[in-house]
mmCIF file of C-alpha atoms in Angstrom:
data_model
loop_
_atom_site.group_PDB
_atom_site.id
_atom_site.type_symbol
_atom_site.label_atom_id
_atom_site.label_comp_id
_atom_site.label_asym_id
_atom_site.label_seq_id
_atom_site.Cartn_x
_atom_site.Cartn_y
_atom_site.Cartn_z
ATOM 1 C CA UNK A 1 -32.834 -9.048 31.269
ATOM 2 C CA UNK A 2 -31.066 -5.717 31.057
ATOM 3 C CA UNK A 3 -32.155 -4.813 27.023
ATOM 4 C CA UNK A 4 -29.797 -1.425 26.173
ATOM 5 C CA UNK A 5 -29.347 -2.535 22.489
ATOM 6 C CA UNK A 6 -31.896 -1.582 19.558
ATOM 7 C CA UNK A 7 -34.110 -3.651 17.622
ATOM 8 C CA UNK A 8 -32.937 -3.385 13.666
ATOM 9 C CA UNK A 9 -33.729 -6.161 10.664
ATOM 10 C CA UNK A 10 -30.118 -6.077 9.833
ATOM 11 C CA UNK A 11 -27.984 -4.416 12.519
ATOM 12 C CA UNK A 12 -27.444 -4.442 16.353
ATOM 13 C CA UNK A 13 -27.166 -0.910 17.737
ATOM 14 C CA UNK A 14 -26.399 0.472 21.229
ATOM 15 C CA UNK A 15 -27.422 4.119 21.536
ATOM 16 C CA UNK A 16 -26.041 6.054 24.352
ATOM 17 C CA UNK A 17 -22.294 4.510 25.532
ATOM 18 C CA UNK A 18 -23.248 2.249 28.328
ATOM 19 C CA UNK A 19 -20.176 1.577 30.514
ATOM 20 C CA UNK A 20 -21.216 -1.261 32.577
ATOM 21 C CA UNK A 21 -22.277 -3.570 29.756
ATOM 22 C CA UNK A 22 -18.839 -2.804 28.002
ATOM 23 C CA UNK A 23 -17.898 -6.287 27.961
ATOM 24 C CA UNK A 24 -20.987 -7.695 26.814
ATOM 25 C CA UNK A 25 -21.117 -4.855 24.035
ATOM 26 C CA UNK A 26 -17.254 -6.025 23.094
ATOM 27 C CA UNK A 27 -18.328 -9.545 22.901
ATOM 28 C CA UNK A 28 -21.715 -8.892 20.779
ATOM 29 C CA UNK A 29 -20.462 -6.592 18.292
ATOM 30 C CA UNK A 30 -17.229 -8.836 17.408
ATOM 31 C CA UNK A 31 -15.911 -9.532 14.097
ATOM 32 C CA UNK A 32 -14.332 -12.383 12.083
ATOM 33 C CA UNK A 33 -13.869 -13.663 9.152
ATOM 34 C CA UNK A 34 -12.823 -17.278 9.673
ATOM 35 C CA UNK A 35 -9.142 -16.586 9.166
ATOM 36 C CA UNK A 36 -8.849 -14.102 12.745
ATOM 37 C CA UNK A 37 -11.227 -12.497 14.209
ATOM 38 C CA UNK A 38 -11.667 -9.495 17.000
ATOM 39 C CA UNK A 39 -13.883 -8.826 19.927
ATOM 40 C CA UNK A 40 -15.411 -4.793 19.331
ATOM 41 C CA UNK A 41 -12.451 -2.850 21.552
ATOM 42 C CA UNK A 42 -12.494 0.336 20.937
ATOM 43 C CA UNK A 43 -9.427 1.463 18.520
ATOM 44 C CA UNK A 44 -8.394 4.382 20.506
ATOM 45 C CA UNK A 45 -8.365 2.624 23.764
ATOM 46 C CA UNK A 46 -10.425 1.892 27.025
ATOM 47 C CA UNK A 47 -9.137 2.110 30.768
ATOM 48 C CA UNK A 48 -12.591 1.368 31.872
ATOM 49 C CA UNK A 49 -13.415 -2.741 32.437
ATOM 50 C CA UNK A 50 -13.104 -4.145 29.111
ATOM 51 C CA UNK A 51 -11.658 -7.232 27.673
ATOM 52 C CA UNK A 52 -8.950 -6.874 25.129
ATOM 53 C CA UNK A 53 -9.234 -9.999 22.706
ATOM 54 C CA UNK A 54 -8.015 -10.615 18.925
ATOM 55 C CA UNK A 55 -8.106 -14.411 17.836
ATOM 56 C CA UNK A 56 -6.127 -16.302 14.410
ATOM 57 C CA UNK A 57 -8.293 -19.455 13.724
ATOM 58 C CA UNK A 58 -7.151 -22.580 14.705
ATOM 59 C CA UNK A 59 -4.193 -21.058 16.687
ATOM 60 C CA UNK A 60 -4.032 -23.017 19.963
ATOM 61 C CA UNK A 61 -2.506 -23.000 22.937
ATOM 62 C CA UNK A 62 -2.242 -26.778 25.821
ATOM 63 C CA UNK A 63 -2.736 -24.854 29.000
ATOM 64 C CA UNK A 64 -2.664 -27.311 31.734
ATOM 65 C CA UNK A 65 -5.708 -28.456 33.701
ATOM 66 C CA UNK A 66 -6.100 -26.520 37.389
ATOM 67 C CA UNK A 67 -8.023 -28.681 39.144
ATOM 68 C CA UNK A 68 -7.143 -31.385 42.313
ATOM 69 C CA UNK A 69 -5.999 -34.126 42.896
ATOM 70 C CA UNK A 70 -9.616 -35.768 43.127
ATOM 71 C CA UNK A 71 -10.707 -34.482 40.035
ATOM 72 C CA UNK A 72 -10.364 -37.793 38.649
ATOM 73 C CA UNK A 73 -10.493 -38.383 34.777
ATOM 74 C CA UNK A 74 -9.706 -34.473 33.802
ATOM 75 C CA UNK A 75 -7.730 -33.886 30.540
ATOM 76 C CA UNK A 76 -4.131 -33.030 31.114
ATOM 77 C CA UNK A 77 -4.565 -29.396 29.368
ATOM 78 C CA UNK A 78 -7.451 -27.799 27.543
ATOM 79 C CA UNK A 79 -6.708 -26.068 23.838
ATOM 80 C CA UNK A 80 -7.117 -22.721 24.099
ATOM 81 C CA UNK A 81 -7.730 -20.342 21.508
ATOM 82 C CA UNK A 82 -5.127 -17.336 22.149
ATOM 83 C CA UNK A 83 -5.048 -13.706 22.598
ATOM 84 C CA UNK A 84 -2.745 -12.624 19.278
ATOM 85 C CA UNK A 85 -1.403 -9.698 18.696
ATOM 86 C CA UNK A 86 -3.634 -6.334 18.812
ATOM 87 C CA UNK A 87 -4.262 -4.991 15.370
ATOM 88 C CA UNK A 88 -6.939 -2.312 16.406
ATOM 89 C CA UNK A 89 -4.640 -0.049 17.930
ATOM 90 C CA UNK A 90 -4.929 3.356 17.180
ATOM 91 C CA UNK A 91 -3.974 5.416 19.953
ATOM 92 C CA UNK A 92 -5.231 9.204 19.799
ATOM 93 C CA UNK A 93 -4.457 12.324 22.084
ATOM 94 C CA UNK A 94 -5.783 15.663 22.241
ATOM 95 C CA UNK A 95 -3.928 18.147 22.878
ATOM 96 C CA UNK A 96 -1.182 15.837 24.336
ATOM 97 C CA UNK A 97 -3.897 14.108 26.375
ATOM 98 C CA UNK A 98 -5.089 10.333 25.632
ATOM 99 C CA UNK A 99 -8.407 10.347 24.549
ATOM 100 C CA UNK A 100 -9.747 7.480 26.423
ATOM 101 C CA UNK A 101 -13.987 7.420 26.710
ATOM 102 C CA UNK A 102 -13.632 5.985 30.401
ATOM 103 C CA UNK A 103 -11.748 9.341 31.462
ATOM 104 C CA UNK A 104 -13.523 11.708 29.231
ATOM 105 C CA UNK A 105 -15.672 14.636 30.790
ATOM 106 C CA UNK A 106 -18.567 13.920 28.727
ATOM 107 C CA UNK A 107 -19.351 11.587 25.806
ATOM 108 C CA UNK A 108 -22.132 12.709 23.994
ATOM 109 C CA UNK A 109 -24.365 10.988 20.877
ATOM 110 C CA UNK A 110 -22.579 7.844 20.960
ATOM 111 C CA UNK A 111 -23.588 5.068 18.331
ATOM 112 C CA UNK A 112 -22.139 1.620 18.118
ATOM 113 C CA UNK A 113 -23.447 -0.057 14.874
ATOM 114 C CA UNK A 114 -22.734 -3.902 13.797
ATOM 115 C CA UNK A 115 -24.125 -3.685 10.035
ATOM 116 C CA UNK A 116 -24.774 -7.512 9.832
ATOM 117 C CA UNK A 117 -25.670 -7.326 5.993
ATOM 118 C CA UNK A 118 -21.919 -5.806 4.756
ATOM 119 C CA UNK A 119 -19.804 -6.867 7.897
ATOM 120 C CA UNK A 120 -19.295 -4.004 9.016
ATOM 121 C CA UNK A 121 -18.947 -2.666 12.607
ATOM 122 C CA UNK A 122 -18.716 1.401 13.184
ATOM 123 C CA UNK A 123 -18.963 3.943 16.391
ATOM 124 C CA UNK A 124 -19.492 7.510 16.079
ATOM 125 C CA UNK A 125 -19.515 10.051 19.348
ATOM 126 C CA UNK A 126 -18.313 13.611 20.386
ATOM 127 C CA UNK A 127 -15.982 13.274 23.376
ATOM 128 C CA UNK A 128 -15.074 16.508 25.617
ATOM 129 C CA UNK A 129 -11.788 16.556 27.357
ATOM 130 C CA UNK A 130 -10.999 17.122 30.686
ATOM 131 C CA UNK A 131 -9.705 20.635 29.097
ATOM 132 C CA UNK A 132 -13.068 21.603 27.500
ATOM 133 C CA UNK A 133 -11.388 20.448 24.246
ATOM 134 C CA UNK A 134 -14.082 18.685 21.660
ATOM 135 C CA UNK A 135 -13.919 16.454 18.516
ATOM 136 C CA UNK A 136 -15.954 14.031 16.887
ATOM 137 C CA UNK A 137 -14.799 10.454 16.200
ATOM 138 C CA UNK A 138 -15.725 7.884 13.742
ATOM 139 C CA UNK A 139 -14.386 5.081 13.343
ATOM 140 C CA UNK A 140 -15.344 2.208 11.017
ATOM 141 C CA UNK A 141 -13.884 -1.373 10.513
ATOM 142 C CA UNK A 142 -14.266 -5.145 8.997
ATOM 143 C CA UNK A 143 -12.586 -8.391 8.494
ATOM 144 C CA UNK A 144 -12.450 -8.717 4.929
ATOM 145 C CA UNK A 145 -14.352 -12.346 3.723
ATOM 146 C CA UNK A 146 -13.196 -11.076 0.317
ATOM 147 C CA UNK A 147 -8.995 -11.033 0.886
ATOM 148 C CA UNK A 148 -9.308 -13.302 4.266
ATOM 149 C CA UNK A 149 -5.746 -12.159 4.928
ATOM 150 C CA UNK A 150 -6.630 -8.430 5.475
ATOM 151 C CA UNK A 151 -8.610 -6.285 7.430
ATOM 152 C CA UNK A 152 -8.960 -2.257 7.567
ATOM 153 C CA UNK A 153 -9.764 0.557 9.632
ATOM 154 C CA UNK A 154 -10.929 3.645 9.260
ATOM 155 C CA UNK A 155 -11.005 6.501 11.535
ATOM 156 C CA UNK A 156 -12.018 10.335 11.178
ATOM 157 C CA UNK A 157 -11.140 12.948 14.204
ATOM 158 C CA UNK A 158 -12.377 16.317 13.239
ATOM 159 C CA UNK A 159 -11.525 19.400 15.787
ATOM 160 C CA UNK A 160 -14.777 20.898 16.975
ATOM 161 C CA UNK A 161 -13.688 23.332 19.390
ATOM 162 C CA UNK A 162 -10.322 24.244 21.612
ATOM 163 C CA UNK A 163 -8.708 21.728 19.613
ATOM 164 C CA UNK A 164 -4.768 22.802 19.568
ATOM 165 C CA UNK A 165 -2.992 19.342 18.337
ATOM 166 C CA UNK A 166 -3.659 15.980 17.373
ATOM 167 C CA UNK A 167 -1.595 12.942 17.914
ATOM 168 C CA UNK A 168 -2.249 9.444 16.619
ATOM 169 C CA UNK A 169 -0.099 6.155 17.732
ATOM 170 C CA UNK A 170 -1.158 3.250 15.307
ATOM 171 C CA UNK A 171 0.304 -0.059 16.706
ATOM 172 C CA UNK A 172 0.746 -3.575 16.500
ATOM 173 C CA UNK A 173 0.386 -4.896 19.781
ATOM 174 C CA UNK A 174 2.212 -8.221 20.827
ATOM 175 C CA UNK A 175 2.595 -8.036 24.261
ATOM 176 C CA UNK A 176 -0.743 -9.377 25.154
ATOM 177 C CA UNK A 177 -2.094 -11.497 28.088
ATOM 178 C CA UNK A 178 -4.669 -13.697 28.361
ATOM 179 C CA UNK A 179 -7.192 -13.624 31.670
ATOM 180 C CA UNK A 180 -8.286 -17.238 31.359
ATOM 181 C CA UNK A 181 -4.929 -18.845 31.704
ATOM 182 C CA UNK A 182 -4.912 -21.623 34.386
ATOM 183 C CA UNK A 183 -0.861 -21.140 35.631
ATOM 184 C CA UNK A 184 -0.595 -17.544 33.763
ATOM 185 C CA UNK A 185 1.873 -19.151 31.282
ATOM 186 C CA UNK A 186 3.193 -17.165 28.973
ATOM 187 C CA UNK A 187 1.404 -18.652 25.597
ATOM 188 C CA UNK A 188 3.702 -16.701 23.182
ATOM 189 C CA UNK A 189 7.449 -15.699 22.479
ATOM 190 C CA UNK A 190 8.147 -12.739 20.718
ATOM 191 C CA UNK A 191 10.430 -13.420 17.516
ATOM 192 C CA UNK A 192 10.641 -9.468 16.261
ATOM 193 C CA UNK A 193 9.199 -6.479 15.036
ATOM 194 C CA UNK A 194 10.433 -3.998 12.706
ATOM 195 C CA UNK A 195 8.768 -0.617 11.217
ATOM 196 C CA UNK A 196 9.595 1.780 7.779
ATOM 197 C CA UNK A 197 8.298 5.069 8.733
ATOM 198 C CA UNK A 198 8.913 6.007 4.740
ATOM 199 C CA UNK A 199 6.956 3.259 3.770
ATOM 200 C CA UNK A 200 4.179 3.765 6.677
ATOM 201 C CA UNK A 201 4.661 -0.068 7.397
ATOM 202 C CA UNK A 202 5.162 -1.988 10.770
ATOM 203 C CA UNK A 203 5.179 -6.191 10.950
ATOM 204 C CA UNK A 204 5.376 -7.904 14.036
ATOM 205 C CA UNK A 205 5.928 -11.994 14.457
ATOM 206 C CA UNK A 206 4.799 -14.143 17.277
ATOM 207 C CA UNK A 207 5.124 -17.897 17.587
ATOM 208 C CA UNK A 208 3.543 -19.985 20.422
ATOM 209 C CA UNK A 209 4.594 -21.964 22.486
ATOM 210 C CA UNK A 210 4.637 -25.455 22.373
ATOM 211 C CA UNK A 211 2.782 -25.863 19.512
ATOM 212 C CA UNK A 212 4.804 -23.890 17.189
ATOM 213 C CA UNK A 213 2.236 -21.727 15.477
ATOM 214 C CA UNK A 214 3.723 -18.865 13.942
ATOM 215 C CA UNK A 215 2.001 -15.591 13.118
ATOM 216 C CA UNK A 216 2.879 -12.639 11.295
ATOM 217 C CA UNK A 217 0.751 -9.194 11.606
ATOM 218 C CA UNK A 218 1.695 -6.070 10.055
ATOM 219 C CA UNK A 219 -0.074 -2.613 9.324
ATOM 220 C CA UNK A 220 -0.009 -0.270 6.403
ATOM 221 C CA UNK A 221 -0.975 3.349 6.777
ATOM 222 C CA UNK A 222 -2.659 6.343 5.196
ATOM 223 C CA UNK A 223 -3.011 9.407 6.557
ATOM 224 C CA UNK A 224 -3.477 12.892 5.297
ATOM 225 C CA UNK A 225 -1.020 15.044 6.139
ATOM 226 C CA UNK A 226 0.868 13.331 9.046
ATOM 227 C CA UNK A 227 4.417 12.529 9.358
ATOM 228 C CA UNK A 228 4.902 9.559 10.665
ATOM 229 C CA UNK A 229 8.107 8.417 12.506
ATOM 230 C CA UNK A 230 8.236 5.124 13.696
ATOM 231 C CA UNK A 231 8.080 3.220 17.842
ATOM 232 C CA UNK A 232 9.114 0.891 19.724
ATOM 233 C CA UNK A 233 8.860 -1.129 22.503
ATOM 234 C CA UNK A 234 9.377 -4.433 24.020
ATOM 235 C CA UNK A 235 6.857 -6.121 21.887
ATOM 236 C CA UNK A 236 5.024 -3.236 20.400
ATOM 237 C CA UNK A 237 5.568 -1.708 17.194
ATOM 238 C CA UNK A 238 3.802 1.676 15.045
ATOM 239 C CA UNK A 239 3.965 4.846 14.190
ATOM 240 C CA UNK A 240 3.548 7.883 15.919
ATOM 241 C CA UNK A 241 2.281 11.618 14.147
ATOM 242 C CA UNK A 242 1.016 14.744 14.967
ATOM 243 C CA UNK A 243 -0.595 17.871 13.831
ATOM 244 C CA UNK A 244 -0.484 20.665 15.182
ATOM 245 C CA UNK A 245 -3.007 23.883 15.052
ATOM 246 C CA UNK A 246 -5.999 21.682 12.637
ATOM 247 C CA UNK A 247 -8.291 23.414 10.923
ATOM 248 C CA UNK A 248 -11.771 23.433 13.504
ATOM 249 C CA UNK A 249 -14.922 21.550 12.015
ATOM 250 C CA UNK A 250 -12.047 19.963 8.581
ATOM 251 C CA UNK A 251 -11.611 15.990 9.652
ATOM 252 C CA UNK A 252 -8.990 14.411 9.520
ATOM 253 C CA UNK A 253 -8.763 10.842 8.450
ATOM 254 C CA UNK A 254 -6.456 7.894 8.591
ATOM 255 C CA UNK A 255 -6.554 4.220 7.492
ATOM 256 C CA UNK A 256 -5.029 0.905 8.764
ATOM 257 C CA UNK A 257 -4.539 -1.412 6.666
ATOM 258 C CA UNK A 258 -3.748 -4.774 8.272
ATOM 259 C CA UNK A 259 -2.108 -8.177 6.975
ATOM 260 C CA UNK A 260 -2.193 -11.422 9.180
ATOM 261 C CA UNK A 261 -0.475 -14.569 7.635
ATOM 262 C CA UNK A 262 -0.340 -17.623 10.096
ATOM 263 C CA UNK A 263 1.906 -20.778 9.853
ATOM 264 C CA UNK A 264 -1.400 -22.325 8.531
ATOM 265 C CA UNK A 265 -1.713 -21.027 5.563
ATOM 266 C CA UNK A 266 2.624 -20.267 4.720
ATOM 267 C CA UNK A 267 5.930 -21.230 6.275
ATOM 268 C CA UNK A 268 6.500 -19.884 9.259
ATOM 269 C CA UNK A 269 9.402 -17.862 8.053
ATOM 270 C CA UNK A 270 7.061 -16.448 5.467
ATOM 271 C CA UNK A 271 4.472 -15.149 7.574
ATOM 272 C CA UNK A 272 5.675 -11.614 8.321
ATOM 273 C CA UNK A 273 6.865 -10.812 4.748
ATOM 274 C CA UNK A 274 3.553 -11.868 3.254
ATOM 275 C CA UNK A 275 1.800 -10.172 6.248
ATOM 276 C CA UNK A 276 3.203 -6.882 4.846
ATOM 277 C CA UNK A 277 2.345 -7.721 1.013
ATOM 278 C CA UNK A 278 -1.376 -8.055 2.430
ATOM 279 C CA UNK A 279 -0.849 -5.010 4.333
ATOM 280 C CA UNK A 280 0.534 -2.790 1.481
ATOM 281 C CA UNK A 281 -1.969 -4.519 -0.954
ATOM 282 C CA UNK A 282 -4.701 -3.262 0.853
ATOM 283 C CA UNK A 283 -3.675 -0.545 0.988
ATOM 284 C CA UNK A 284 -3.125 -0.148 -2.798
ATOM 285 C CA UNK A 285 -6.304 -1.380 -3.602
ATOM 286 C CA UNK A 286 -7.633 1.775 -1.335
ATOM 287 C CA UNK A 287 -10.273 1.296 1.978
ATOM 288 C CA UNK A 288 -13.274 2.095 -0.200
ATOM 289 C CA UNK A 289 -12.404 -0.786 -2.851
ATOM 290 C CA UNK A 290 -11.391 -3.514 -0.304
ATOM 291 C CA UNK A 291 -14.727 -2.537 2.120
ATOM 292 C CA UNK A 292 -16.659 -2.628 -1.339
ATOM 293 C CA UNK A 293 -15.188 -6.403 -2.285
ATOM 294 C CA UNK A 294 -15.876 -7.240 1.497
ATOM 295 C CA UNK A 295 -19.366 -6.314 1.623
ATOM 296 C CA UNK A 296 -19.974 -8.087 -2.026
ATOM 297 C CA UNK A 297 -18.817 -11.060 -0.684
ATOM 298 C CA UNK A 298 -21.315 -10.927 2.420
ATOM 299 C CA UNK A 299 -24.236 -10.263 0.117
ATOM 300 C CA UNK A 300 -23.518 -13.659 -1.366
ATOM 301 C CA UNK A 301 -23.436 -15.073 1.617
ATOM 302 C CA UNK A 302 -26.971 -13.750 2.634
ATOM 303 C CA UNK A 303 -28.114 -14.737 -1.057
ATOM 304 C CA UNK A 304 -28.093 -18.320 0.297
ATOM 305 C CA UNK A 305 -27.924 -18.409 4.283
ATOM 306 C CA UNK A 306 -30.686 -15.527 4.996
ATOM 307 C CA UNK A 307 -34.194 -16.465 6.918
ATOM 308 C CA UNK A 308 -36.742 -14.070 6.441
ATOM 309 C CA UNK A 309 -39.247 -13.789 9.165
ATOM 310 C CA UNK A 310 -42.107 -10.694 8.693
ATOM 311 C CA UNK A 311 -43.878 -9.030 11.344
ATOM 312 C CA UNK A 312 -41.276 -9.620 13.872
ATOM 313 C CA UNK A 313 -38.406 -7.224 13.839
ATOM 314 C CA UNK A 314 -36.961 -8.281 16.958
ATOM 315 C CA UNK A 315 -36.997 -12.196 15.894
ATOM 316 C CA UNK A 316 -35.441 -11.308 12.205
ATOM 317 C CA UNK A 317 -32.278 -9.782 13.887
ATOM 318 C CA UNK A 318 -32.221 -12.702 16.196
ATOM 319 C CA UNK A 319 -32.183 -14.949 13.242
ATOM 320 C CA UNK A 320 -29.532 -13.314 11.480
ATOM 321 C CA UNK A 321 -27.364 -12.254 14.160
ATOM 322 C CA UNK A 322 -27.127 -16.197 14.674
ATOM 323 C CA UNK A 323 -26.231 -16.631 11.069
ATOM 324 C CA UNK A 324 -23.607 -13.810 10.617
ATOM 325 C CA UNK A 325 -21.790 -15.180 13.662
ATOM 326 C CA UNK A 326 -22.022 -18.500 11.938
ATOM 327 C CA UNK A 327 -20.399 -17.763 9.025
ATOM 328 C CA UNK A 328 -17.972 -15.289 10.077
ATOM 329 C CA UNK A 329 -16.182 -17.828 12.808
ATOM 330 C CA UNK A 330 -16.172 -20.430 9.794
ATOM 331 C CA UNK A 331 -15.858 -19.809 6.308
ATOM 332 C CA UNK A 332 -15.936 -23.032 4.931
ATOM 333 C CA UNK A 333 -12.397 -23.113 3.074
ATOM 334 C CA UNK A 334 -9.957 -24.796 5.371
ATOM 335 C CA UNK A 335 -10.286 -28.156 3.462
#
């Protein structure tokens, strides 16, 4: 067994970035809240082997069966939960270069933290450029089991040294794939995206095919002293800003507020508008508030679900690692 995570009561934590068990790390540190959920890609970006992967519940593609003609008494397709749009994006560059960790010349004190007690999964690291350039990046995010509709992210880049500009690209990602497909079928049709740079807020709509699912995503932003001016692509929507000459050592911050509204729970020609109220609420209510409501609701959660086990640290985060999955993939209100 290759063991590179930490034993913690209450948290999984991988010291040290370790490249080769990226997928694993993506897969172990994943969030949901019953409503959508996310494997733990990294917000920025990662050209290194990784699997990208956000999820709406219940969301389902038929993919037909791949198998011969002797594979008697097969199903005709399997369901499939889908790739959805990417929500995490937040691209960064340095000095007009991508910050990616796979390409960086050193990453140094890296810390990936799942806080299983509040829901909450966070990486800090310094990252040196190819140009000698240095900042620090944190970045924090949840599913919120208070407002199921929402999620946020945080992020904090401060300049540490040869820093000369700053550039951050927060998207909404629909033009996804998904490696598991049996004829690479192309599970979703893009129905439109539009952004309002002076209101900081994107929305992008998906529906799938054949079963009709329709899903609305949208993002609303805050960021201290960045102009944003609004992208787009084929199915990709954001902002893009920049700063130029920051202050060395002064962060600067910038939160993502999300909204995802599926066919599920509205009409389909619904979704997107009430994707962006979700967005814009969230965004009204402030990060702090909405993690504070998020975490609340956890610590009810744990008030009834939690297994205490003493004298065995590495058992007790077993136990409760099995239990936060649990009840983040189902929250017990689809009835």
């Amino acid at each position: 067994m290759n063991r590179y995570l930490d034993i913690e009561p209450w948290a999984v934590v991988e010291r040290g970035f370790h490249s080769e068990f990226q997928r694993s790390s993506e897969s172990i540190f994943s969030l949901g809240n019953g409503r959508f959920g996310q494997r733990a890609n990294f917000e920025e970006g990662y050209t290194g082997d990784h699997m990208l992967g956000s999820y709406v519940g219940g969301v389902y593609y038929p993919d037909r069966t791949k198998v011969g003609w002797w594979k008697n008494g097969y199903p005709e397709y399997f369901a499939k939960v889908l790739n959805a749009t990417n929500w995490t994006h937040v691209g960064i560059a340095v000095n007009g270069v991508t910050l990616d960790l796979h390409d960086a010349r050193e990453v140094k004190d890296f810390e990936r933290r799942l806080d299983m007690q509040g829901g909450i999964l966070s990486r800090t690291c310094s990252v040196v450029m190819a140009d000698g350039a240095e900042v620090r990046l944190e970045t924090e995010r949840f599913c919120s089991m208070a407002n199921p509709n929402r999620a946020a992210i945080r992020m904090v880049v401060t300049p540490l040294n040869g820093v000369t500009s700053l550039t951050f690209a927060p998207q909404l990602d629909g033009g996804i794939t998904n490696e598991d497909s049996n004829w690479d079928d192309a599970f979703w049709r893009h129905d439109g995206h539009q952004a309002d740079a002076a209101n900081g807020t994107a929305v992008l709509t998906n529906t799938t095919e054949k079963t009709e699912f329709v899903v609305g995503t949208a993002q609303a932003l805050v960021g201290e002293g960045i102009d944003w001016r609004a992208t787009e692509g084929d199915k990709v929507v954001g902002f893009i800003g920049r700063l130029d000459s920051p202050e060395q050592g002064v962060p600067v911050r910038l939160e993502k507020h999300v909204g995802l509204v599926s066919s599920l729970r509205a009409a389909p020609n619904a979704c997107p508008d009430k994707a962006v109220e979700e967005a814009i609420e969230g965004r009204k209510r402030g990060y702090d508030a909405e993690r504070a409501a998020h975490v609340d609701a956890w610590r009810s959660i744990w008030d009834l679900a939690d297994i205490v086990i003493e004298g065995d640290d590495e058992a007790q985060q077993a136990i409760r690692f099995n239990i936060f999955h649990l009840n983040q993939t189902y929250r017990g209100d689809d009835h």
